[in-house]
mmCIF file of C-alpha atoms and ligand atoms in Angstrom:
data_model
loop_
_atom_site.group_PDB
_atom_site.id
_atom_site.type_symbol
_atom_site.label_atom_id
_atom_site.label_comp_id
_atom_site.label_asym_id
_atom_site.label_seq_id
_atom_site.Cartn_x
_atom_site.Cartn_y
_atom_site.Cartn_z
ATOM 1 C CA MET A 1 112.615 97.426 98.238
ATOM 2 C CA SER A 2 115.336 96.016 100.446
ATOM 3 C CA SER A 3 118.873 97.030 99.639
ATOM 4 C CA SER A 4 120.838 94.603 97.506
ATOM 5 C CA VAL A 5 124.025 95.540 99.357
ATOM 6 C CA GLY A 6 125.032 93.868 102.606
ATOM 7 C CA THR A 7 123.531 90.804 104.166
ATOM 8 C CA GLU A 8 125.974 90.269 107.039
ATOM 9 C CA ILE A 9 125.090 91.160 110.604
ATOM 10 C CA LEU A 10 126.979 94.212 111.801
ATOM 11 C CA LEU A 11 128.223 93.793 115.338
ATOM 12 C CA PRO A 12 129.739 96.427 117.637
ATOM 13 C CA PRO A 13 132.113 98.220 117.259
ATOM 14 C CA ALA A 14 131.073 98.566 113.591
ATOM 15 C CA SER A 15 130.819 102.137 112.400
ATOM 16 C CA LEU A 16 127.258 103.356 111.736
ATOM 17 C CA GLY A 17 126.477 106.470 109.735
ATOM 18 C CA VAL A 18 123.486 108.763 109.984
ATOM 19 C CA VAL A 19 122.532 111.351 107.399
ATOM 20 C CA GLY A 20 121.175 114.482 109.083
ATOM 21 C CA GLY A 21 122.268 116.332 112.182
ATOM 22 C CA GLY A 22 119.135 117.000 114.266
ATOM 23 C CA GLN A 23 117.761 115.547 117.490
ATOM 24 C CA LEU A 24 116.576 112.318 115.870
ATOM 25 C CA GLY A 25 120.138 111.679 114.718
ATOM 26 C CA ARG A 26 121.391 112.530 118.190
ATOM 27 C CA MET A 27 119.101 110.006 119.883
ATOM 28 C CA PHE A 28 119.923 107.327 117.271
ATOM 29 C CA ILE A 29 123.619 107.914 117.978
ATOM 30 C CA GLN A 30 123.060 107.725 121.743
ATOM 31 C CA ALA A 31 121.296 104.358 121.351
ATOM 32 C CA ALA A 32 124.019 103.061 119.010
ATOM 33 C CA GLN A 33 126.808 104.141 121.343
ATOM 34 C CA ARG A 34 125.181 102.465 124.314
ATOM 35 C CA MET A 35 125.376 99.241 122.323
ATOM 36 C CA GLY A 36 129.058 99.829 121.539
ATOM 37 C CA TYR A 37 128.893 101.035 117.938
ATOM 38 C CA ARG A 38 130.994 103.812 116.478
ATOM 39 C CA THR A 39 128.937 106.619 115.001
ATOM 40 C CA VAL A 40 129.508 109.087 112.196
ATOM 41 C CA VAL A 41 127.134 111.862 111.199
ATOM 42 C CA LEU A 42 126.884 113.568 107.830
ATOM 43 C CA THR A 43 125.674 117.111 108.444
ATOM 44 C CA ASP A 44 126.434 120.657 107.445
ATOM 45 C CA GLU A 45 125.886 121.760 111.029
ATOM 46 C CA ALA A 46 129.248 121.117 112.716
ATOM 47 C CA ASP A 47 127.887 121.802 116.208
ATOM 48 C CA GLY A 48 124.305 120.562 115.751
ATOM 49 C CA PRO A 49 122.492 118.111 118.058
ATOM 50 C CA ALA A 50 123.875 114.962 116.389
ATOM 51 C CA ALA A 51 127.381 116.290 115.702
ATOM 52 C CA GLN A 52 127.823 117.117 119.406
ATOM 53 C CA VAL A 53 127.552 113.446 120.378
ATOM 54 C CA ALA A 54 128.916 111.560 117.337
ATOM 55 C CA HIS A 55 132.370 109.987 117.331
ATOM 56 C CA GLU A 56 132.995 111.672 114.023
ATOM 57 C CA VAL A 57 131.420 114.354 111.841
ATOM 58 C CA VAL A 58 131.589 114.482 108.055
ATOM 59 C CA LYS A 59 130.687 118.069 107.364
ATOM 60 C CA GLY A 60 128.941 118.877 104.108
ATOM 61 C CA LYS A 61 125.790 118.491 102.066
ATOM 62 C CA ASP A 62 124.173 115.110 101.477
ATOM 63 C CA ASP A 63 123.898 115.749 97.725
ATOM 64 C CA ASP A 64 127.583 116.548 97.296
ATOM 65 C CA LEU A 65 129.622 113.697 95.781
ATOM 66 C CA ARG A 66 132.884 114.555 97.577
ATOM 67 C CA THR A 67 131.055 114.647 100.928
ATOM 68 C CA LEU A 68 129.325 111.331 100.199
ATOM 69 C CA GLN A 69 132.671 109.769 99.235
ATOM 70 C CA ARG A 70 134.249 110.877 102.511
ATOM 71 C CA PHE A 71 131.230 109.626 104.465
ATOM 72 C CA VAL A 72 131.031 106.217 102.790
ATOM 73 C CA SER A 73 134.721 105.595 103.474
ATOM 74 C CA ARG A 74 134.086 106.036 107.222
ATOM 75 C CA VAL A 75 130.972 103.854 107.778
ATOM 76 C CA GLU A 76 129.740 100.288 107.311
ATOM 77 C CA ALA A 77 125.993 101.036 107.134
ATOM 78 C CA VAL A 78 123.820 104.129 106.887
ATOM 79 C CA THR A 79 120.473 105.344 108.147
ATOM 80 C CA VAL A 80 118.654 108.676 107.948
ATOM 81 C CA GLU A 81 117.307 110.773 110.759
ATOM 82 C CA PHE A 82 114.743 112.680 108.692
ATOM 83 C CA GLU A 83 113.020 112.232 105.329
ATOM 84 C CA ASN A 84 114.167 115.525 103.850
ATOM 85 C CA VAL A 85 117.516 114.177 102.746
ATOM 86 C CA SER A 86 118.697 113.925 99.169
ATOM 87 C CA SER A 87 117.146 110.737 97.755
ATOM 88 C CA ALA A 88 119.783 110.791 95.009
ATOM 89 C CA GLY A 89 122.476 110.909 97.699
ATOM 90 C CA LEU A 90 120.823 108.058 99.570
ATOM 91 C CA ARG A 91 120.577 106.049 96.369
ATOM 92 C CA TRP A 92 124.278 106.608 95.742
ATOM 93 C CA LEU A 93 125.081 105.399 99.242
ATOM 94 C CA SER A 94 122.799 102.358 98.947
ATOM 95 C CA ALA A 95 124.722 101.109 95.913
ATOM 96 C CA ARG A 96 127.834 100.932 98.114
ATOM 97 C CA ILE A 97 126.865 100.066 101.681
ATOM 98 C CA PRO A 98 123.736 98.823 103.477
ATOM 99 C CA THR A 99 121.361 101.810 103.634
ATOM 100 C CA ARG A 100 118.187 101.473 105.654
ATOM 101 C CA PRO A 101 115.505 102.561 105.140
ATOM 102 C CA ASP A 102 115.682 102.127 101.399
ATOM 103 C CA TRP A 103 115.936 105.365 99.379
ATOM 104 C CA ARG A 104 112.672 104.529 97.571
ATOM 105 C CA ALA A 105 110.714 104.416 100.849
ATOM 106 C CA VAL A 106 112.248 107.745 101.884
ATOM 107 C CA ARG A 107 111.354 109.203 98.487
ATOM 108 C CA ILE A 108 107.680 108.221 98.886
ATOM 109 C CA SER A 109 107.323 110.097 102.159
ATOM 110 C CA GLN A 110 109.178 113.166 100.869
ATOM 111 C CA ASN A 111 106.203 114.040 98.733
ATOM 112 C CA ARG A 112 102.538 114.038 99.748
ATOM 113 C CA LEU A 113 101.380 113.223 96.205
ATOM 114 C CA ARG A 114 103.581 110.116 96.087
ATOM 115 C CA GLU A 115 102.599 109.194 99.640
ATOM 116 C CA LYS A 116 98.847 109.510 99.042
ATOM 117 C CA THR A 117 99.147 107.641 95.736
ATOM 118 C CA PHE A 118 101.035 104.831 97.479
ATOM 119 C CA LEU A 119 98.414 104.607 100.256
ATOM 120 C CA SER A 120 95.447 104.660 97.878
ATOM 121 C CA ARG A 121 97.052 102.092 95.577
ATOM 122 C CA HIS A 122 97.348 99.737 98.536
ATOM 123 C CA GLY A 123 93.740 100.321 99.561
ATOM 124 C CA LEU A 124 94.724 102.077 102.788
ATOM 125 C CA PRO A 125 92.260 104.604 104.234
ATOM 126 C CA THR A 126 93.084 108.322 103.949
ATOM 127 C CA ALA A 127 91.079 111.544 103.916
ATOM 128 C CA PRO A 128 89.448 112.031 100.506
ATOM 129 C CA TRP A 129 92.108 113.681 98.347
ATOM 130 C CA LYS A 130 92.920 114.934 94.865
ATOM 131 C CA PRO A 131 96.160 116.093 93.240
ATOM 132 C CA VAL A 132 96.437 119.796 92.418
ATOM 133 C CA ARG A 133 98.998 120.582 89.730
ATOM 134 C CA SER A 134 96.903 122.905 87.569
ATOM 135 C CA ALA A 135 93.910 125.250 87.871
ATOM 136 C CA GLU A 136 91.804 122.531 86.211
ATOM 137 C CA GLU A 137 92.814 119.976 88.856
ATOM 138 C CA LEU A 138 92.064 122.530 91.571
ATOM 139 C CA ALA A 139 88.527 122.926 90.205
ATOM 140 C CA VAL A 140 88.090 119.130 90.217
ATOM 141 C CA ALA A 141 89.367 118.984 93.810
ATOM 142 C CA VAL A 142 86.933 121.681 94.957
ATOM 143 C CA ALA A 143 84.056 119.803 93.309
ATOM 144 C CA GLU A 144 85.000 116.362 94.611
ATOM 145 C CA VAL A 145 86.780 116.978 97.949
ATOM 146 C CA GLY A 146 85.386 120.373 99.027
ATOM 147 C CA PRO A 147 83.800 122.596 99.997
ATOM 148 C CA SER A 148 85.955 122.441 103.149
ATOM 149 C CA MET A 149 89.444 121.187 102.374
ATOM 150 C CA ILE A 150 93.098 121.607 103.255
ATOM 151 C CA LEU A 151 95.528 122.432 100.508
ATOM 152 C CA LYS A 152 99.001 121.071 101.328
ATOM 153 C CA THR A 153 102.160 121.549 99.295
ATOM 154 C CA ALA A 154 103.367 118.189 97.989
ATOM 155 C CA SER A 155 106.902 118.695 99.225
ATOM 156 C CA SER A 156 108.841 120.428 102.002
ATOM 157 C CA GLY A 157 105.862 120.912 104.336
ATOM 158 C CA TYR A 158 106.026 119.833 107.959
ATOM 159 C CA ASP A 159 104.586 120.940 111.305
ATOM 160 C CA GLY A 160 101.677 122.566 109.478
ATOM 161 C CA LYS A 161 103.914 124.631 107.158
ATOM 162 C CA GLY A 162 102.743 124.885 103.549
ATOM 163 C CA GLN A 163 99.075 124.287 104.380
ATOM 164 C CA ILE A 164 95.988 126.418 103.935
ATOM 165 C CA ARG A 165 92.481 125.502 104.984
ATOM 166 C CA ILE A 166 89.807 126.489 102.504
ATOM 167 C CA ASP A 167 86.184 126.766 103.588
ATOM 168 C CA GLU A 168 84.773 128.694 100.642
ATOM 169 C CA PRO A 169 85.240 127.298 97.116
ATOM 170 C CA GLY A 170 85.697 130.870 95.794
ATOM 171 C CA LYS A 171 88.912 131.223 97.873
ATOM 172 C CA ALA A 172 90.595 128.095 96.498
ATOM 173 C CA LEU A 173 92.544 129.818 93.739
ATOM 174 C CA ASP A 174 93.796 132.519 96.129
ATOM 175 C CA ALA A 175 94.990 129.803 98.500
ATOM 176 C CA TRP A 176 96.859 127.988 95.746
ATOM 177 C CA ASP A 177 98.385 131.328 94.666
ATOM 178 C CA ALA A 178 99.509 131.911 98.255
ATOM 179 C CA LEU A 179 101.270 128.527 98.179
ATOM 180 C CA GLY A 180 103.080 129.624 95.008
ATOM 181 C CA ARG A 181 101.032 127.407 92.651
ATOM 182 C CA VAL A 182 103.366 124.513 93.441
ATOM 183 C CA PRO A 183 102.067 120.904 93.185
ATOM 184 C CA CYS A 184 99.705 120.257 96.091
ATOM 185 C CA VAL A 185 97.373 117.711 97.592
ATOM 186 C CA ALA A 186 93.813 118.817 98.364
ATOM 187 C CA GLU A 187 92.452 116.874 101.314
ATOM 188 C CA GLY A 188 88.968 116.734 102.759
ATOM 189 C CA VAL A 189 88.799 117.979 106.362
ATOM 190 C CA VAL A 190 88.522 114.976 108.666
ATOM 191 C CA ASP A 191 86.239 115.443 111.651
ATOM 192 C CA PHE A 192 88.476 113.602 114.103
ATOM 193 C CA THR A 193 88.234 112.863 117.806
ATOM 194 C CA ALA A 194 91.921 112.029 118.204
ATOM 195 C CA GLU A 195 95.227 112.025 116.403
ATOM 196 C CA ILE A 196 97.176 108.853 116.979
ATOM 197 C CA SER A 197 100.406 107.320 115.766
ATOM 198 C CA VAL A 198 101.923 103.888 115.557
ATOM 199 C CA LEU A 199 105.582 103.053 115.266
ATOM 200 C CA VAL A 200 106.595 99.823 113.627
ATOM 201 C CA ALA A 201 110.069 98.334 113.520
ATOM 202 C CA ARG A 202 110.814 95.841 110.757
ATOM 203 C CA GLY A 203 113.986 93.831 110.518
ATOM 204 C CA ARG A 204 115.871 92.543 107.504
ATOM 205 C CA ASP A 205 114.233 89.140 107.912
ATOM 206 C CA GLY A 206 110.749 90.718 107.869
ATOM 207 C CA GLN A 207 110.278 90.385 111.637
ATOM 208 C CA MET A 208 107.962 93.185 112.764
ATOM 209 C CA GLU A 209 106.955 94.682 116.088
ATOM 210 C CA THR A 210 104.586 97.595 116.617
ATOM 211 C CA PHE A 211 104.688 99.812 119.696
ATOM 212 C CA PRO A 212 101.440 100.500 121.526
ATOM 213 C CA VAL A 213 99.434 103.316 119.953
ATOM 214 C CA GLY A 214 100.323 106.864 121.014
ATOM 215 C CA MET A 215 97.811 109.680 121.313
ATOM 216 C CA ASN A 216 99.073 113.033 120.135
ATOM 217 C CA ARG A 217 97.995 116.572 120.880
ATOM 218 C CA HIS A 218 99.146 119.389 118.643
ATOM 219 C CA GLU A 219 99.403 123.103 119.313
ATOM 220 C CA ARG A 220 99.655 125.405 116.296
ATOM 221 C CA HIS A 221 100.156 122.244 114.162
ATOM 222 C CA ILE A 222 103.252 121.253 116.161
ATOM 223 C CA LEU A 223 103.237 118.145 118.332
ATOM 224 C CA ASP A 224 102.845 119.235 121.941
ATOM 225 C CA SER A 225 102.345 115.973 123.808
ATOM 226 C CA THR A 226 102.037 112.218 123.407
ATOM 227 C CA LEU A 227 100.664 109.672 125.783
ATOM 228 C CA MET A 228 101.040 105.937 125.426
ATOM 229 C CA PRO A 229 99.067 103.719 125.383
ATOM 230 C CA ALA A 230 96.357 105.825 123.762
ATOM 231 C CA PRO A 231 92.935 105.491 125.383
ATOM 232 C CA VAL A 232 91.328 104.216 122.180
ATOM 233 C CA GLY A 233 90.117 100.722 122.997
ATOM 234 C CA PRO A 234 91.427 97.395 121.748
ATOM 235 C CA ILE A 235 89.744 97.342 118.321
ATOM 236 C CA VAL A 236 91.034 100.731 117.141
ATOM 237 C CA SER A 237 94.396 99.964 118.667
ATOM 238 C CA GLN A 238 94.687 96.668 116.788
ATOM 239 C CA GLU A 239 93.454 98.272 113.555
ATOM 240 C CA ALA A 240 96.063 101.012 113.854
ATOM 241 C CA ARG A 241 98.848 98.529 114.533
ATOM 242 C CA ASP A 242 97.700 96.398 111.585
ATOM 243 C CA LEU A 243 97.769 99.471 109.328
ATOM 244 C CA ALA A 244 101.374 100.172 110.292
ATOM 245 C CA ARG A 245 102.346 96.558 109.647
ATOM 246 C CA THR A 246 100.599 96.586 106.256
ATOM 247 C CA ILE A 247 102.435 99.749 105.213
ATOM 248 C CA ALA A 248 105.831 98.479 106.348
ATOM 249 C CA GLU A 249 105.233 95.149 104.607
ATOM 250 C CA ALA A 250 104.018 96.803 101.386
ATOM 251 C CA MET A 251 107.200 98.899 101.273
ATOM 252 C CA GLY A 252 109.456 95.963 102.120
ATOM 253 C CA TYR A 253 110.619 98.418 104.742
ATOM 254 C CA VAL A 254 113.644 97.841 106.956
ATOM 255 C CA GLY A 255 113.928 100.199 109.912
ATOM 256 C CA VAL A 256 111.522 102.199 112.041
ATOM 257 C CA LEU A 257 108.456 103.761 110.470
ATOM 258 C CA CYS A 258 105.769 105.969 111.992
ATOM 259 C CA VAL A 259 102.202 106.085 110.746
ATOM 260 C CA GLU A 260 100.118 109.071 111.885
ATOM 261 C CA CYS A 261 96.352 108.623 111.710
ATOM 262 C CA PHE A 262 93.176 110.527 112.430
ATOM 263 C CA LEU A 263 90.546 108.714 114.432
ATOM 264 C CA ALA A 264 87.432 110.020 112.700
ATOM 265 C CA ARG A 265 84.311 110.717 114.733
ATOM 266 C CA GLU A 266 82.544 107.705 113.243
ATOM 267 C CA GLY A 267 85.333 105.500 114.584
ATOM 268 C CA THR A 268 87.352 104.824 111.420
ATOM 269 C CA LEU A 269 91.055 105.440 110.974
ATOM 270 C CA ARG A 270 92.490 107.625 108.198
ATOM 271 C CA VAL A 271 96.223 107.647 107.558
ATOM 272 C CA ASN A 272 97.566 111.204 107.537
ATOM 273 C CA GLU A 273 101.318 110.796 107.129
ATOM 274 C CA ILE A 274 104.112 108.257 107.047
ATOM 275 C CA ALA A 275 107.529 109.100 108.501
ATOM 276 C CA PRO A 276 110.352 106.744 107.438
ATOM 277 C CA ARG A 277 112.172 107.083 110.761
ATOM 278 C CA PRO A 278 111.667 107.286 114.522
ATOM 279 C CA HIS A 279 109.144 109.950 115.407
ATOM 280 C CA ASN A 280 108.635 112.619 118.052
ATOM 281 C CA SER A 281 105.625 110.657 119.334
ATOM 282 C CA GLY A 282 107.958 107.735 120.091
ATOM 283 C CA HIS A 283 110.522 109.613 122.175
ATOM 284 C CA LEU A 284 108.915 108.325 125.358
ATOM 285 C CA THR A 285 109.898 104.767 124.343
ATOM 286 C CA ILE A 286 113.439 105.653 125.502
ATOM 287 C CA GLU A 287 112.286 105.300 129.102
ATOM 288 C CA ALA A 288 108.945 103.504 128.708
ATOM 289 C CA ALA A 289 109.595 100.580 126.357
ATOM 290 C CA THR A 290 111.685 97.447 126.628
ATOM 291 C CA THR A 291 113.386 98.485 123.362
ATOM 292 C CA SER A 292 113.301 102.157 122.382
ATOM 293 C CA GLN A 293 112.451 103.302 118.864
ATOM 294 C CA PHE A 294 116.092 104.366 118.421
ATOM 295 C CA GLU A 295 117.470 101.009 119.516
ATOM 296 C CA GLN A 296 115.078 99.366 117.029
ATOM 297 C CA GLN A 297 116.554 101.603 114.328
ATOM 298 C CA VAL A 298 120.056 100.424 115.285
ATOM 299 C CA ARG A 299 118.965 96.783 115.356
ATOM 300 C CA ALA A 300 117.201 96.950 111.974
ATOM 301 C CA LEU A 301 120.196 98.693 110.406
ATOM 302 C CA CYS A 302 122.611 96.085 111.708
ATOM 303 C CA GLY A 303 120.502 93.011 110.929
ATOM 304 C CA LEU A 304 119.938 92.215 114.618
ATOM 305 C CA PRO A 305 116.625 90.865 115.932
ATOM 306 C CA ILE A 306 113.932 93.503 116.496
ATOM 307 C CA GLY A 307 113.283 93.888 120.238
ATOM 308 C CA PRO A 308 110.062 93.598 122.208
ATOM 309 C CA THR A 309 107.944 96.743 122.241
ATOM 310 C CA THR A 310 106.162 96.099 125.517
ATOM 311 C CA LEU A 311 105.896 99.069 127.833
ATOM 312 C CA ARG A 312 107.577 98.999 131.213
ATOM 313 C CA SER A 313 104.996 101.597 132.167
ATOM 314 C CA PRO A 314 102.453 103.879 130.514
ATOM 315 C CA ALA A 315 104.053 107.247 129.854
ATOM 316 C CA ALA A 316 103.642 110.760 128.552
ATOM 317 C CA MET A 317 105.977 113.121 126.752
ATOM 318 C CA VAL A 318 105.725 116.885 126.384
ATOM 319 C CA ASN A 319 107.798 118.853 123.923
ATOM 320 C CA LEU A 320 109.962 121.761 125.018
ATOM 321 C CA LEU A 321 109.611 124.336 122.274
ATOM 322 C CA GLY A 322 111.579 127.534 121.818
ATOM 323 C CA ASP A 323 108.575 129.414 123.230
ATOM 324 C CA LEU A 324 109.691 128.255 126.668
ATOM 325 C CA TRP A 325 112.870 130.354 126.289
ATOM 326 C CA SER A 326 111.065 133.610 125.515
ATOM 327 C CA GLY A 327 111.268 134.806 129.134
ATOM 328 C CA GLY A 328 114.941 133.767 129.441
ATOM 329 C CA PRO A 329 116.615 130.370 130.015
ATOM 330 C CA PRO A 330 114.035 127.948 131.495
ATOM 331 C CA ASP A 331 114.372 126.949 135.146
ATOM 332 C CA TRP A 332 115.175 123.223 134.818
ATOM 333 C CA SER A 333 115.938 122.992 138.498
ATOM 334 C CA ASN A 334 112.401 124.034 139.327
ATOM 335 C CA ALA A 335 110.991 121.685 136.668
ATOM 336 C CA LEU A 336 112.772 118.752 138.334
ATOM 337 C CA ARG A 337 111.736 119.978 141.784
ATOM 338 C CA THR A 338 108.143 119.972 140.528
ATOM 339 C CA ASP A 339 108.566 116.335 139.489
ATOM 340 C CA PRO A 340 111.882 114.710 140.402
ATOM 341 C CA ALA A 341 110.962 111.630 138.323
ATOM 342 C CA ALA A 342 110.779 113.629 135.070
ATOM 343 C CA SER A 343 113.340 112.638 132.421
ATOM 344 C CA LEU A 344 114.718 115.789 130.860
ATOM 345 C CA HIS A 345 116.061 115.649 127.300
ATOM 346 C CA LEU A 346 117.657 118.730 125.777
ATOM 347 C CA TYR A 347 118.989 118.570 122.254
ATOM 348 C CA GLY A 348 121.889 121.002 122.556
ATOM 349 C CA LYS A 349 120.453 123.560 120.130
ATOM 350 C CA GLY A 350 121.721 127.137 120.380
ATOM 351 C CA ALA A 351 119.020 129.544 119.272
ATOM 352 C CA ALA A 352 115.512 128.988 120.604
ATOM 353 C CA PRO A 353 113.034 130.656 118.253
ATOM 354 C CA MET A 354 109.313 130.104 118.879
ATOM 355 C CA GLY A 355 108.186 126.672 117.730
ATOM 356 C CA ARG A 356 111.686 125.116 117.530
ATOM 357 C CA LYS A 357 111.897 121.698 119.162
ATOM 358 C CA MET A 358 114.553 122.199 121.847
ATOM 359 C CA GLY A 359 113.914 119.113 123.977
ATOM 360 C CA HIS A 360 111.266 117.030 125.665
ATOM 361 C CA LEU A 361 110.231 115.712 129.075
ATOM 362 C CA THR A 362 109.019 112.177 129.782
ATOM 363 C CA ILE A 363 107.111 110.891 132.795
ATOM 364 C CA LEU A 364 106.218 107.275 133.557
ATOM 365 C CA ASP A 365 103.041 106.698 135.537
ATOM 366 C CA PRO A 366 100.628 103.747 135.793
ATOM 367 C CA ASP A 367 97.917 106.073 134.475
ATOM 368 C CA PRO A 368 98.826 107.754 131.151
ATOM 369 C CA GLU A 369 96.564 110.778 131.772
ATOM 370 C CA THR A 370 98.282 111.316 135.131
ATOM 371 C CA ALA A 371 101.639 110.965 133.374
ATOM 372 C CA LEU A 372 100.556 113.741 131.006
ATOM 373 C CA ALA A 373 99.343 116.000 133.824
ATOM 374 C CA ARG A 374 102.642 115.503 135.657
ATOM 375 C CA ALA A 375 104.689 116.175 132.523
ATOM 376 C CA LEU A 376 102.740 119.367 131.860
ATOM 377 C CA ALA A 377 103.259 120.465 135.478
ATOM 378 C CA ALA A 378 106.995 119.794 135.274
ATOM 379 C CA ARG A 379 107.194 121.812 132.051
ATOM 380 C CA GLN A 380 105.238 124.624 133.677
ATOM 381 C CA GLY A 381 107.788 124.525 136.488
ATOM 382 C CA ALA A 382 110.480 125.489 133.987
ATOM 383 C CA VAL A 383 108.670 128.647 132.921
ATOM 384 C CA VAL A 384 110.472 131.868 133.683
ATOM 385 C CA GLY A 385 108.523 135.099 133.348
ATOM 386 C CA ASN A 386 105.246 135.257 131.524
ATOM 387 C CA VAL A 387 105.486 132.577 128.835
ATOM 388 C CA PRO A 388 102.285 131.429 127.173
ATOM 389 C CA ILE A 389 102.597 127.629 126.934
HETATM 390 P P1 AMP B 1 100.245 117.461 108.691
HETATM 391 O O1 AMP B 1 101.376 118.389 108.411
HETATM 392 O O2 AMP B 1 99.646 116.846 107.469
HETATM 393 O O3 AMP B 1 100.586 116.445 109.741
HETATM 394 O O4 AMP B 1 99.086 118.357 109.354
HETATM 395 C C1 AMP B 1 99.303 119.051 110.557
HETATM 396 C C2 AMP B 1 98.043 119.055 111.383
HETATM 397 O O5 AMP B 1 96.958 119.672 110.655
HETATM 398 C C3 AMP B 1 97.535 117.659 111.722
HETATM 399 O O6 AMP B 1 98.187 117.142 112.842
HETATM 400 C C4 AMP B 1 96.058 117.958 111.979
HETATM 401 O O7 AMP B 1 95.871 118.497 113.264
HETATM 402 C C5 AMP B 1 95.730 119.006 110.928
HETATM 403 N N1 AMP B 1 95.235 118.358 109.683
HETATM 404 C C6 AMP B 1 96.000 117.996 108.638
HETATM 405 N N2 AMP B 1 95.267 117.398 107.670
HETATM 406 C C7 AMP B 1 93.990 117.373 108.109
HETATM 407 C C8 AMP B 1 92.756 116.885 107.561
HETATM 408 N N3 AMP B 1 92.686 116.307 106.358
HETATM 409 N N4 AMP B 1 91.641 117.028 108.321
HETATM 410 C C9 AMP B 1 91.690 117.619 109.538
HETATM 411 N N5 AMP B 1 92.818 118.104 110.098
HETATM 412 C C10 AMP B 1 93.968 117.991 109.412
#
């Protein structure tokens, strides 16, 4: 699936484009700029996280031909910050300039039905699942995947949105109604002991490096913290890293890819999701790894060698969600007094509704659990008023 356009190595100060204006775009741009590249973002948010730091902003929608024409005239290669971009727009770009990851890989992870089909076709382990596109298919899913299952909309669901857990077969139709009877995936509920993720970076020449496994904790279906390396033992860790390599290889992927897995109670891994981009669970690689996930994205895009993924230190990251703002602006001074070694990242977002990812904190510590405890304490230090975090 590698792009047919562009085989030359792009050296600084080449101009790199990113489609999408959020924090992942911002951190990609920061890594690219450190290496001396020019950066251009295509976004409809003129003052969003990525636009604030880019050399140049092409304002508009990524499925608008005029916007794409302006963008392509300003950049020598393109990446995406998030999978929910227009795959038609990405395809248009990829016919003109190097575009990595490939639009087909992005398209697979935009839709849970395509993603699950891809994984099953390649013999990769997932939760038991069935497609639900009709009442008949729902009945089959209840019989074969149920009685307990999670119904997930095939597209535009993230952070637990568009999901309903069903524990009684009689409630299945109501649940599908509540999701608007859109195409869904019905998944068996995995009895897991941990949620882990692996990031893999794959270069144009097929060179691949996986980062150590991260262990993720979610609150209300939103990632709350990651620690790396995950305390999962060498066999599970190697299996997880092999899974990520297999997926990247099967896609002919060029770029950074994240594979999220459940570690089931019986010790087996089940792939939950693939993200065709750097991931929230890899933010701590900015400080903790020899080459961060964002620098790997730059290197893969430009045809440079993929860097080593060794950790300088175990680390933990905690997210700073909008909830933290509910008692007023957080007290960052007190957070840094609580732990002066904390690395504070704020994404420059204006409004801070509950659940919005506003920033994160990273702590390096020889013991990852201690790193997590310190990161949580630093975050607690930022709390103003009575905020439930
Ligand atoms: P997702 O949007 O698919 O990442 O799901 C969000 C969260 O819901 C996951 O991080 C899990 O905590 C939970 N979840 C999703 N699918 C399953 C499943 N098949 N079994 C158990 N828990 C799940």
